[in-house]
Coordinates of C-alpha atoms in Angstrom, one line a residue:
M303 CA 48.6 90.6 77.0
L304 CA 50.9 93.3 75.7
P305 CA 54.4 91.7 76.1
S306 CA 51.9 89.1 73.2
M307 CA 50.8 91.9 71.5
L308 CA 54.2 93.0 71.3
S309 CA 55.5 90.3 69.5
K310 CA 52.8 90.1 66.8
S311 CA 53.3 93.1 65.6
T312 CA 55.0 93.9 62.7
A313 CA 55.7 97.6 63.0
S314 CA 58.1 98.6 65.6
P315 CA 56.5 101.7 68.2
S316 CA 57.7 104.8 68.3
P317 CA 59.8 105.8 71.2
A318 CA 57.1 107.5 73.0
R319 CA 54.9 104.6 72.8
L320 CA 58.3 102.4 74.3
Y321 CA 58.0 105.3 77.3
R322 CA 54.4 104.1 77.9
L323 CA 55.2 100.3 78.3
L324 CA 57.7 100.5 81.1
P325 CA 56.7 100.5 84.5
V326 CA 55.4 103.6 86.4
S327 CA 58.3 103.6 89.0
S328 CA 61.0 103.4 86.1
L329 CA 59.5 106.3 84.1
Q330 CA 60.1 108.4 87.1
T331 CA 63.3 107.9 87.9
N332 CA 65.5 110.6 85.4
S333 CA 63.4 114.2 84.5
H334 CA 65.4 114.4 81.8
L335 CA 64.8 110.9 79.8
R336 CA 60.5 111.5 79.7
P337 CA 59.2 112.9 76.6
A338 CA 57.8 116.5 76.2
P339 CA 55.0 116.9 77.5
N340 CA 52.3 117.8 74.8
A341 CA 50.0 120.9 74.6
A342 CA 47.0 117.6 75.7
S343 CA 49.0 115.9 78.3
P344 CA 48.2 117.2 81.5
P345 CA 50.8 119.3 84.8
P346 CA 53.9 116.7 84.9
S347 CA 54.2 115.2 88.5
P348 CA 56.0 117.0 91.1
P349 CA 59.3 115.5 91.9
V350 CA 59.3 112.2 94.0
Q351 CA 61.8 112.8 97.0
N352 CA 63.4 109.4 96.5
P353 CA 64.6 106.7 93.4
A354 CA 61.2 105.7 92.7
F355 CA 63.0 102.9 91.1
L356 CA 64.3 101.5 94.6
S357 CA 60.7 100.5 95.1
P358 CA 59.1 97.5 94.2
C359 CA 57.6 98.1 90.4
P360 CA 53.7 98.5 90.9
Y361 CA 53.2 96.1 88.7
P362 CA 54.4 92.2 88.4
Y363 CA 57.2 92.6 85.3
N364 CA 58.8 89.7 84.3
H365 CA 61.6 88.6 82.5
N366 CA 60.2 88.0 79.3
N367 CA 58.6 91.7 79.5
Y368 CA 61.8 93.2 79.6
A369 CA 63.2 91.3 76.3
T370 CA 60.0 91.9 74.0
I371 CA 60.6 95.4 75.2
L372 CA 64.2 95.3 75.0
R373 CA 63.6 93.6 71.5
S374 CA 60.9 96.6 70.0
C375 CA 63.4 99.5 71.3
V376 CA 66.3 98.0 68.8
L377 CA 64.1 97.5 65.9
S378 CA 62.9 101.0 66.6
R379 CA 66.5 102.5 67.1
A380 CA 65.1 103.4 70.7
V381 CA 68.3 104.6 72.8
R382 CA 66.7 106.3 75.3
P383 CA 64.2 103.9 76.4
G384 CA 66.5 101.7 76.4
R385 CA 68.8 103.2 78.6
Q386 CA 66.5 103.5 81.4
L387 CA 65.0 99.8 80.8
H388 CA 69.0 99.2 81.4
A389 CA 68.9 101.0 85.2
R390 CA 65.6 99.4 85.3
L391 CA 67.6 95.9 84.7
L392 CA 70.6 97.0 86.6
V393 CA 68.5 98.0 90.3
S394 CA 66.5 94.6 89.6
G395 CA 68.9 92.0 89.3
L396 CA 68.3 91.4 86.1
G397 CA 70.9 92.9 84.7
L398 CA 73.8 91.0 84.3
D399 CA 71.3 88.4 82.3
A400 CA 72.4 86.6 79.4
V401 CA 69.3 87.2 77.0
L402 CA 69.0 90.5 78.1
A403 CA 72.8 91.6 77.8
T404 CA 72.5 91.0 74.4
R405 CA 69.6 92.6 73.7
L406 CA 71.3 95.0 75.4
V407 CA 74.9 95.1 73.4
D408 CA 72.8 94.7 70.4
L409 CA 69.9 98.4 70.8
Y410 CA 73.6 100.3 71.6
A411 CA 75.4 98.8 69.0
S412 CA 72.9 99.2 66.5
C413 CA 72.5 102.7 67.9
G414 CA 76.0 103.5 66.8
L415 CA 77.7 102.9 70.4
V416 CA 79.7 101.0 70.3
S417 CA 82.4 102.1 72.4
V418 CA 78.9 101.3 75.3
A419 CA 77.9 97.5 73.8
R420 CA 81.3 96.8 74.2
R421 CA 81.7 97.9 77.6
L422 CA 78.8 95.9 78.8
F423 CA 80.0 92.9 76.1
D424 CA 83.4 92.7 78.7
E425 CA 81.4 92.7 82.0
M426 CA 79.1 90.0 80.7
P427 CA 80.1 86.8 82.7
N428 CA 78.8 84.8 80.0
Q429 CA 79.7 85.3 76.4
G430 CA 78.9 81.6 75.2
N431 CA 76.5 83.4 72.3
V432 CA 77.4 83.6 68.7
F433 CA 74.5 86.0 68.3
L434 CA 76.2 88.4 70.7
W435 CA 79.5 88.2 69.2
N436 CA 78.3 88.8 65.5
V437 CA 76.5 92.3 66.8
L438 CA 79.9 93.7 68.3
I439 CA 81.4 92.1 65.7
R440 CA 79.4 94.2 62.6
A441 CA 79.2 97.4 64.5
Y442 CA 82.9 97.5 64.8
A443 CA 83.0 96.2 61.1
R444 CA 80.8 99.2 60.4
D445 CA 81.6 102.2 62.6
G446 CA 84.7 101.1 63.5
P447 CA 87.6 101.4 64.5
R448 CA 87.9 98.0 61.8
E449 CA 90.9 96.5 63.1
A450 CA 88.1 96.0 66.1
A451 CA 86.5 93.8 64.1
I452 CA 89.1 92.1 63.1
E453 CA 90.2 90.8 66.5
L454 CA 86.7 90.5 67.9
Y455 CA 86.9 87.7 65.8
R456 CA 90.6 86.2 67.0
E457 CA 89.3 86.1 70.2
M458 CA 86.3 84.4 69.4
L459 CA 88.2 81.4 67.2
A460 CA 90.6 81.7 71.1
C461 CA 87.4 80.7 73.1
G462 CA 87.4 77.6 71.6
S463 CA 83.9 77.8 72.2
M464 CA 82.5 79.0 69.4
E465 CA 82.3 78.5 65.6
P466 CA 82.0 81.5 63.3
D467 CA 78.8 81.3 60.7
N468 CA 77.1 83.1 57.9
F469 CA 76.7 86.0 59.8
T470 CA 80.0 86.4 61.6
Y471 CA 82.2 86.1 58.6
P472 CA 81.1 88.9 56.0
P473 CA 81.1 91.8 58.5
V474 CA 84.8 91.0 59.2
L475 CA 85.6 90.6 55.5
K476 CA 84.3 93.7 55.1
A477 CA 86.5 94.9 57.5
C478 CA 89.1 93.2 55.5
A479 CA 88.2 95.5 52.1
A480 CA 87.7 99.3 54.6
L481 CA 91.7 98.1 55.7
L482 CA 92.8 96.6 52.3
D483 CA 94.2 94.1 55.0
L484 CA 95.0 90.9 52.1
G485 CA 96.6 88.5 54.9
A486 CA 93.1 88.9 57.2
G487 CA 91.4 87.8 54.2
R488 CA 93.1 85.3 53.4
E489 CA 93.3 83.9 57.0
V490 CA 89.7 84.7 57.1
H491 CA 89.0 82.2 53.7
D492 CA 91.2 79.7 54.5
R493 CA 88.9 79.2 58.0
V494 CA 85.8 79.3 55.5
M495 CA 87.0 76.9 53.2
R496 CA 86.9 74.5 56.1
T497 CA 83.9 74.6 57.2
S498 CA 79.6 74.5 55.7
W499 CA 80.3 78.1 55.0
A500 CA 81.8 78.3 52.1
A501 CA 78.9 77.3 50.1
D502 CA 76.7 80.3 51.8
V503 CA 75.9 83.2 49.4
F504 CA 77.0 85.5 51.6
V505 CA 80.1 84.7 52.3
C506 CA 81.2 83.9 48.8
A507 CA 80.0 87.5 47.6
G508 CA 82.6 89.7 51.0
L509 CA 85.4 86.9 49.7
I510 CA 84.8 88.1 45.8
D511 CA 84.9 92.0 47.2
M512 CA 87.1 91.6 50.1
Y513 CA 90.2 90.1 47.4
A514 CA 87.5 92.9 44.9
K515 CA 89.0 96.0 47.2
C516 CA 92.3 94.9 48.2
G517 CA 92.7 94.2 44.5
C518 CA 93.4 90.5 43.5
V519 CA 90.3 90.6 40.6
D520 CA 91.7 86.7 39.5
E521 CA 91.5 85.5 43.2
A522 CA 88.1 86.9 42.8
W523 CA 87.3 85.1 39.6
A524 CA 88.3 82.2 41.8
V525 CA 85.4 82.1 44.4
F526 CA 83.0 83.5 42.1
D527 CA 84.2 80.3 39.7
S528 CA 83.9 78.0 42.4
T529 CA 80.3 78.7 43.7
T530 CA 77.8 76.4 42.8
V531 CA 75.2 78.2 43.7
R532 CA 74.3 82.1 42.5
D533 CA 72.5 83.7 42.9
A534 CA 71.8 87.9 42.0
V535 CA 74.3 89.4 45.2
V536 CA 77.1 87.0 44.3
W537 CA 76.8 88.7 40.7
N538 CA 76.4 91.5 41.3
S539 CA 79.6 91.8 43.6
M540 CA 81.5 89.9 40.7
I541 CA 80.7 92.5 38.0
A542 CA 81.9 95.7 40.9
A543 CA 85.1 93.6 40.9
C544 CA 85.4 94.3 37.9
G545 CA 84.4 97.5 37.1
Q546 CA 86.7 99.0 40.3
N547 CA 89.8 97.1 39.1
G548 CA 89.4 98.4 35.3
R549 CA 88.1 95.8 33.3
P550 CA 84.6 97.3 32.7
A551 CA 83.7 94.6 29.2
E552 CA 84.8 91.3 31.7
A553 CA 81.6 93.4 33.7
L554 CA 79.6 94.3 30.8
A555 CA 79.4 90.8 29.4
L556 CA 78.9 88.9 33.1
C557 CA 75.9 91.1 33.8
R558 CA 74.7 89.5 30.1
N559 CA 75.2 86.2 31.1
M560 CA 73.5 86.8 34.4
A561 CA 70.2 87.6 32.2
A562 CA 71.4 84.4 30.1
E563 CA 71.1 81.7 33.5
G564 CA 68.0 83.5 34.6
I565 CA 69.2 85.7 37.7
A566 CA 66.6 89.3 37.1
P567 CA 69.5 91.8 37.6
T568 CA 68.7 94.3 40.7
I569 CA 69.4 98.3 40.9
V570 CA 72.4 97.0 42.4
T571 CA 73.8 94.7 38.8
L572 CA 72.7 97.7 36.8
V573 CA 74.3 100.3 38.6
S574 CA 77.7 98.4 38.3
A575 CA 77.4 97.8 35.1
I576 CA 76.4 101.4 33.6
S577 CA 79.2 102.4 36.1
A578 CA 81.4 99.4 33.7
A579 CA 79.9 100.9 30.4
A580 CA 80.6 104.5 32.0
D581 CA 84.7 103.5 32.3
A582 CA 84.8 102.0 29.5
G583 CA 83.3 104.8 27.2
A584 CA 80.8 102.0 26.0
L585 CA 78.0 104.3 25.5
P586 CA 75.7 102.3 23.4
R587 CA 75.9 99.2 26.3
G588 CA 74.8 101.9 28.7
R589 CA 72.1 103.0 25.9
E590 CA 70.8 99.1 26.4
L591 CA 70.9 99.1 30.1
H592 CA 69.2 102.7 30.4
G593 CA 66.3 101.5 28.6
Y594 CA 66.4 97.7 30.3
G595 CA 66.1 100.1 33.5
W596 CA 63.2 102.2 32.6
R597 CA 61.2 98.7 31.3
R598 CA 62.3 96.8 34.8
G599 CA 60.6 100.1 36.3
F600 CA 63.9 101.2 37.7
G601 CA 63.1 104.5 36.1
S602 CA 62.3 106.4 38.3
Q603 CA 65.0 106.0 40.8
D604 CA 67.6 108.4 41.8
K605 CA 70.4 106.2 42.4
L606 CA 70.0 104.5 39.1
K607 CA 69.4 108.3 36.9
T608 CA 72.8 108.9 39.0
S609 CA 74.8 106.0 37.5
L610 CA 73.5 107.1 34.5
L611 CA 74.5 111.1 34.0
D612 CA 77.8 109.9 35.4
M613 CA 77.3 106.9 31.8
Y614 CA 76.6 109.6 29.8
A615 CA 79.0 112.3 31.1
K616 CA 81.7 110.0 30.6
S617 CA 80.2 108.8 27.1
G618 CA 80.5 112.4 25.4
W619 CA 76.8 113.2 25.4
V620 CA 77.2 115.7 28.8
T621 CA 73.8 117.0 27.5
V622 CA 71.5 114.1 28.2
A623 CA 73.9 113.4 31.6
R624 CA 72.7 117.3 32.8
V625 CA 68.7 116.1 31.7
L626 CA 68.7 113.5 33.8
F627 CA 70.5 115.2 36.9
D628 CA 67.6 118.2 37.0
Q629 CA 65.2 115.2 37.3
L630 CA 66.0 114.0 40.4
F631 CA 64.3 114.3 43.2
H632 CA 66.7 114.1 45.6
R633 CA 70.1 115.0 44.9
E634 CA 72.2 113.4 47.5
L635 CA 76.7 114.7 47.5
I636 CA 77.1 111.6 44.7
S637 CA 75.0 113.2 42.6
W638 CA 76.1 117.0 42.6
N639 CA 79.3 115.4 41.8
A640 CA 78.6 113.9 39.4
M641 CA 77.5 115.9 37.6
I642 CA 80.4 118.7 38.3
C643 CA 83.0 116.4 37.5
G644 CA 81.1 116.1 33.6
F645 CA 80.7 119.1 32.8
G646 CA 85.0 120.2 34.4
M647 CA 86.0 117.6 31.4
H648 CA 83.5 118.5 28.9
G649 CA 84.9 121.8 28.9
H650 CA 82.7 124.1 30.6
A651 CA 84.2 125.4 33.2
D652 CA 81.7 128.5 33.6
H653 CA 78.2 125.9 34.4
A654 CA 80.8 123.9 36.8
C655 CA 81.6 127.2 38.1
E656 CA 77.6 128.3 38.2
L657 CA 76.9 124.4 39.8
F658 CA 79.2 124.8 42.3
R659 CA 77.7 127.7 43.7
R660 CA 73.8 126.4 43.5
M661 CA 75.2 123.6 45.2
R662 CA 76.8 125.3 48.0
N663 CA 74.4 128.1 49.2
E664 CA 70.9 127.4 47.0
A665 CA 70.9 123.2 47.7
Q666 CA 73.0 123.6 51.6
V667 CA 75.1 119.9 50.2
M668 CA 78.4 120.2 52.3
P669 CA 81.5 120.0 49.1
D670 CA 83.6 116.9 49.7
H671 CA 87.6 116.9 48.4
I672 CA 85.4 115.1 45.2
T673 CA 84.2 118.6 44.8
F674 CA 86.9 120.3 45.0
V675 CA 88.5 118.0 42.3
G676 CA 85.7 118.7 40.1
V677 CA 85.3 122.3 40.5
L678 CA 89.5 123.1 39.9
S679 CA 90.1 120.5 37.4
A680 CA 86.6 122.9 35.0
C681 CA 88.8 125.7 36.3
N682 CA 92.3 124.0 34.7
H683 CA 90.3 123.1 31.3
G684 CA 88.9 126.4 31.2
G685 CA 92.1 128.2 31.8
M686 CA 90.7 129.8 34.6
V687 CA 93.6 130.8 37.2
Q688 CA 92.3 133.5 39.3
E689 CA 89.0 131.3 39.9
A690 CA 91.0 128.1 40.6
K691 CA 92.6 130.0 43.5
E692 CA 90.7 131.3 45.1
V693 CA 88.7 128.0 44.7
F694 CA 91.3 126.1 46.6
D695 CA 91.7 129.3 49.4
L696 CA 87.7 127.8 49.6
M697 CA 88.4 124.3 49.8
V698 CA 91.2 125.1 52.6
T699 CA 89.8 128.0 54.6
V700 CA 85.8 127.8 54.6
Y701 CA 85.8 123.9 54.4
S702 CA 89.0 122.7 56.5
I703 CA 89.5 120.1 53.6
K704 CA 93.7 118.5 53.3
P705 CA 94.5 119.1 50.3
M706 CA 95.0 115.6 48.2
V707 CA 97.8 115.3 45.3
Q708 CA 94.8 115.5 43.1
H709 CA 94.3 119.3 44.4
Y710 CA 97.1 120.5 43.9
T711 CA 97.8 118.9 40.7
C712 CA 95.0 120.6 39.3
L713 CA 96.1 124.2 40.5
V714 CA 100.2 123.1 39.2
D715 CA 98.7 122.2 35.7
V716 CA 96.5 125.6 34.9
L717 CA 99.3 127.4 36.3
G718 CA 102.0 125.8 34.7
H719 CA 99.1 125.6 31.1
S720 CA 99.4 129.5 32.1
G721 CA 103.8 129.7 32.6
R722 CA 103.3 130.7 36.6
F723 CA 106.2 129.0 37.0
K724 CA 107.0 130.5 39.9
E725 CA 104.0 130.3 41.6
A726 CA 103.7 126.5 40.1
S727 CA 107.2 125.7 41.8
D728 CA 105.8 127.5 45.5
V729 CA 102.8 125.3 45.2
I730 CA 104.9 121.7 45.1
K731 CA 107.2 123.2 48.0
G732 CA 104.4 124.1 49.9
M733 CA 102.3 121.3 49.4
L734 CA 101.7 118.9 52.8
V735 CA 101.6 115.6 50.8
K736 CA 104.3 114.5 48.8
P737 CA 104.6 115.6 45.2
D738 CA 103.7 112.1 42.8
S739 CA 104.0 111.6 39.1
G740 CA 101.5 113.4 38.6
I741 CA 102.5 116.5 39.4
W742 CA 105.2 116.8 37.7
G743 CA 103.3 115.3 35.3
A744 CA 101.5 118.6 35.2
L745 CA 105.0 120.7 35.2
L746 CA 106.4 119.3 32.5
N747 CA 103.3 120.0 30.3
G748 CA 103.4 123.5 30.9
C749 CA 106.9 123.6 30.5
K750 CA 106.3 121.7 26.9
I751 CA 104.0 125.1 25.8
H752 CA 106.4 127.9 26.9
K753 CA 109.1 125.8 26.2
N754 CA 111.0 126.4 29.5
V755 CA 114.1 124.1 29.1
E756 CA 116.0 124.6 31.8
L757 CA 112.2 123.7 34.1
A758 CA 111.7 121.1 32.1
E759 CA 114.5 119.3 32.5
L760 CA 114.0 119.6 36.9
A761 CA 110.6 118.3 35.9
L762 CA 112.0 115.1 34.2
H763 CA 114.6 114.0 36.7
K764 CA 111.8 113.8 39.5
L765 CA 109.7 111.7 37.1
I766 CA 112.8 109.7 36.2
E767 CA 113.2 108.6 40.4
L768 CA 109.4 108.0 40.3
E769 CA 108.6 106.5 37.4
P770 CA 112.1 105.6 35.8
E771 CA 110.4 102.9 33.2
D772 CA 107.9 105.4 32.2
A773 CA 109.1 106.3 28.6
G774 CA 106.3 109.0 27.7
N775 CA 108.3 111.1 30.4
Y776 CA 111.4 111.1 28.5
V777 CA 109.2 111.5 25.1
L778 CA 108.6 114.3 26.3
L779 CA 111.6 116.5 27.3
S780 CA 112.2 114.7 24.0
N781 CA 109.5 116.7 22.6
I782 CA 110.2 119.8 24.2
Y783 CA 114.4 120.2 22.7
A784 CA 112.8 119.4 19.2
Q785 CA 111.0 122.4 19.5
S786 CA 113.7 124.4 20.9
G787 CA 115.9 123.0 17.9
K788 CA 117.8 121.0 20.5
W789 CA 117.8 118.4 18.0
E790 CA 121.3 117.2 19.4
E791 CA 119.8 117.2 22.9
A792 CA 116.7 115.4 21.6
A793 CA 118.4 112.7 20.1
R794 CA 120.6 111.7 23.4
V795 CA 117.3 110.8 25.2
R796 CA 115.5 109.2 23.4
K797 CA 119.4 106.7 23.0
L798 CA 118.5 106.5 26.8
M799 CA 115.4 105.4 25.9
T800 CA 116.4 102.4 23.8
N801 CA 119.1 102.2 26.0
R802 CA 117.2 101.1 28.8
G803 CA 115.2 99.1 26.5
L804 CA 112.0 101.8 27.0
K805 CA 109.3 102.6 24.1
K806 CA 106.9 105.3 23.1
I807 CA 103.9 104.9 23.5
I808 CA 102.4 104.2 20.0
A809 CA 99.0 106.7 19.2
C810 CA 95.7 105.1 18.4
S811 CA 92.0 106.3 18.2
W812 CA 89.1 104.2 18.6
I813 CA 85.1 104.7 16.9
E814 CA 83.0 102.5 17.2
L815 CA 79.5 101.7 15.2
K816 CA 77.0 99.5 15.3
G817 CA 78.2 97.5 18.4
K818 CA 81.9 97.2 16.6
S819 CA 84.5 99.2 17.8
H820 CA 87.6 99.9 15.3
G821 CA 90.9 101.1 16.2
F822 CA 93.2 102.9 14.2
L823 CA 97.2 103.2 14.4
V824 CA 99.3 106.2 12.9
G825 CA 99.2 105.7 8.9
D826 CA 97.4 102.6 8.9
A827 CA 96.3 100.7 6.3
S828 CA 95.1 97.4 7.2
H829 CA 91.2 98.8 7.4
P830 CA 89.4 96.3 5.4
R831 CA 88.0 100.3 4.8
S832 CA 91.9 102.2 3.7
D833 CA 91.4 102.6 0.2
E834 CA 88.2 104.7 1.1
I835 CA 89.3 106.2 4.3
Y836 CA 92.4 107.5 2.5
E837 CA 90.0 108.4 -0.5
E838 CA 88.3 110.9 1.8
L839 CA 90.8 112.6 3.8
E840 CA 92.2 113.8 0.6
R841 CA 88.6 114.9 -0.1
L842 CA 88.2 116.8 3.1
E843 CA 92.2 117.9 3.0
G844 CA 91.0 119.7 -0.6
L845 CA 87.9 121.3 0.9
I846 CA 90.3 122.3 3.7
S847 CA 93.1 124.2 1.6
Q848 CA 90.7 126.1 0.5
T849 CA 89.9 128.2 3.7
G850 CA 93.4 129.1 4.1
Y851 CA 94.5 125.7 5.8
V852 CA 98.6 125.4 6.3
P853 CA 99.6 122.2 7.8
D854 CA 101.4 123.2 11.3
T855 CA 104.1 120.5 11.4
T856 CA 106.0 121.2 14.9
S857 CA 104.1 118.0 16.6
V858 CA 106.1 116.0 14.3
F859 CA 109.7 116.0 16.5
H860 CA 112.2 114.4 13.8
N861 CA 114.5 116.1 12.2
V862 CA 113.1 115.1 8.6
E863 CA 111.9 117.3 5.5
D864 CA 108.9 119.5 5.6
D865 CA 106.6 117.6 2.9
E866 CA 107.5 114.0 5.3
K867 CA 106.6 116.1 8.1
R868 CA 103.8 116.6 6.8
N869 CA 102.6 113.1 5.7
M870 CA 103.6 111.8 9.1
V871 CA 100.9 114.6 10.2
R872 CA 98.2 113.4 7.7
G873 CA 97.8 109.9 9.2
H874 CA 97.1 110.6 12.8
S875 CA 95.1 108.1 14.1
E876 CA 92.2 110.3 14.9
R877 CA 91.7 111.3 11.7
L878 CA 91.4 107.9 10.0
A879 CA 88.7 107.7 12.3
I880 CA 86.7 110.0 11.9
A881 CA 87.5 109.4 8.1
F882 CA 86.3 106.4 8.5
G883 CA 83.2 107.6 10.6
L884 CA 82.1 110.0 8.2
I885 CA 81.8 107.8 5.3
S886 CA 80.1 105.3 7.4
T887 CA 77.4 107.6 8.8
P888 CA 74.5 109.3 7.5
P889 CA 75.0 112.9 6.8
G890 CA 74.4 114.8 10.3
T891 CA 75.1 111.6 12.4
K892 CA 77.2 112.7 15.8
L893 CA 80.7 111.3 15.8
L894 CA 82.9 109.9 18.9
V895 CA 86.4 109.6 18.8
T896 CA 89.0 107.5 22.0
K897 CA 92.7 108.2 21.9
N898 CA 94.9 106.9 23.8
L899 CA 96.9 110.0 24.0
R900 CA 96.8 113.9 23.7
V901 CA 95.3 115.4 20.2
C902 CA 98.0 118.0 18.8
E903 CA 97.3 121.0 17.3
D904 CA 97.6 120.4 13.3
C905 CA 95.1 117.8 14.2
H906 CA 92.8 119.9 16.6
V907 CA 93.0 122.6 14.1
V908 CA 91.7 120.5 11.3
I909 CA 88.8 118.6 13.4
K910 CA 87.1 122.2 13.6
L911 CA 87.2 122.8 10.3
I912 CA 85.8 119.3 9.1
S913 CA 82.9 120.5 11.9
Q914 CA 82.4 123.6 9.8
I915 CA 82.8 121.5 6.3
E916 CA 80.6 118.4 7.2
Q917 CA 78.1 120.1 9.2
R918 CA 79.2 117.4 11.9
E919 CA 79.3 117.1 15.6
I920 CA 82.7 115.3 16.3
I921 CA 83.5 114.2 20.0
I922 CA 87.3 113.3 20.7
R923 CA 87.7 111.9 23.9
D924 CA 91.4 112.5 24.2
V925 CA 93.6 111.1 27.6
N926 CA 93.1 114.5 28.9
R927 CA 89.4 115.7 28.5
Y928 CA 86.2 115.9 25.7
H929 CA 86.6 117.8 22.6
H930 CA 83.4 119.1 21.5
F931 CA 83.4 120.0 17.7
V932 CA 81.0 121.8 16.7
N933 CA 81.2 124.2 14.0
G934 CA 84.1 125.4 13.5
E935 CA 85.0 126.0 16.9
C936 CA 86.0 123.4 19.5
S937 CA 84.6 123.0 23.8
C938 CA 87.9 124.0 24.9
K939 CA 88.4 127.3 23.9
D940 CA 91.9 125.8 22.1
H941 CA 92.9 125.3 25.6
W942 CA 94.0 122.1 26.3

């Protein structure tokens, strides 16, 4: 009667109940596997001299009884009573029964004991069960080594007696994605296309995810377009594929199309789409998704709040991000990292460091390498040299985290920015990984600030070796020469650029108003309201000059007259975008401008003054960080 009751039960029995379901003789075999008696339990029986499992079971237990109990062990992840039952089966001669052994493999694999499951699998005389192979492939794909999942899949094909099904392909593709093994992934795809599983939504989603992880978005699109039946799983995979590969606009368009086709977005959809909005700096789209998520009843879910706080932080609304962080029910590592990185990119180094302290001391959350990138970046943006050195030492000595190139870049950047070139050089020499272009670029940027021509030439030499086609490296060295008055050397570098066919990246700034993005180049006059924009700039320059402002033309690295330099500075793209924002929005409206290059020194001074005169909060998101201009001051404290 008991086994039939188990089979009808929808809830998994607890491990304690599973002990009561096993034969009495089995419970007496290994005393260390018995649950500890509680206060109400009778005292334990004295140990028997001979192993009781050698004697026959006091009441009949057949094959079906054992299969039912093993199924319950699998559902409840009860490995200890499962092991005991395994011992009983070996003694009773049922240990190699195909059905029972398959259940045991499933149990060990689901409990993370993949090596035990594999040994049992290898001992089985009959392995002609697709479910059995799938269990082990799935375990390897989940827990590793993932190479073993692909090898086992190939062994399965080599047997010739079994055909993979829709539970085989997804974990194999997951392993290919994790290993970035595009060749194996295409091999699986080729076989799928010769079967009926090519239309299965989970297989299609696995293919899309595999191609996305390997950076082949166009191939992921091809799979998506060929899928006739698309459920939320397939749509979500394609949205994530675009979002993870720097194509956020396509991800947002897919989200709209998904809703238009009557497929209700899930929490996974919203998280992927909000992440895409964050990467695109599309605050209006992100706010729409925020409202939609609340209306759909997802508002209380921490997963949605975490993605929203990341989006608001990346879109300039770090205060809103902090509110969402404070509303989280359970703060996981990803939440702490998002908020710390958010504070860091906005120049709130003190807040980032304080949150890092709370994370370790109060919340007892173990930081990872992303956490330290966020804290070191915050110290860098805040000019906190000593704090950056202490955090780096803490990461290595206390948390035993091996520094990655991103950690070194932050440290070299803050040292170079502060003029500590000897320390920066020592850090580079002692790196455990090979310096990349980010390292030498950080050093070159410090050389520009402090006009260290000799070290700049060394850094550029390294950069050209790594990135011979990047025109920005040549431009930066040319600017360093120009700052030092070495016009001939500057001209020589620019001629070298011309000879190699390299072109300087054109500065561009964007501002989004009423759902439409408006872009501006340097000296741009193509906008329909161009006359009004330049009239606004002239009005602002008149008011600014009354404060004693004098244009700083050091950012113009051309040997031309001062008047021409001043005109060139006036037409910088971020100023045009701000002027357009001022004439297009009501007084007091916050402005957010995105620029593809670093803000120059003169524009930084001018925007501070504009924020004071117009009583506006102006946020500039340049290639390095955010600048919050409020009442004549910037969040970077003039350190960027």
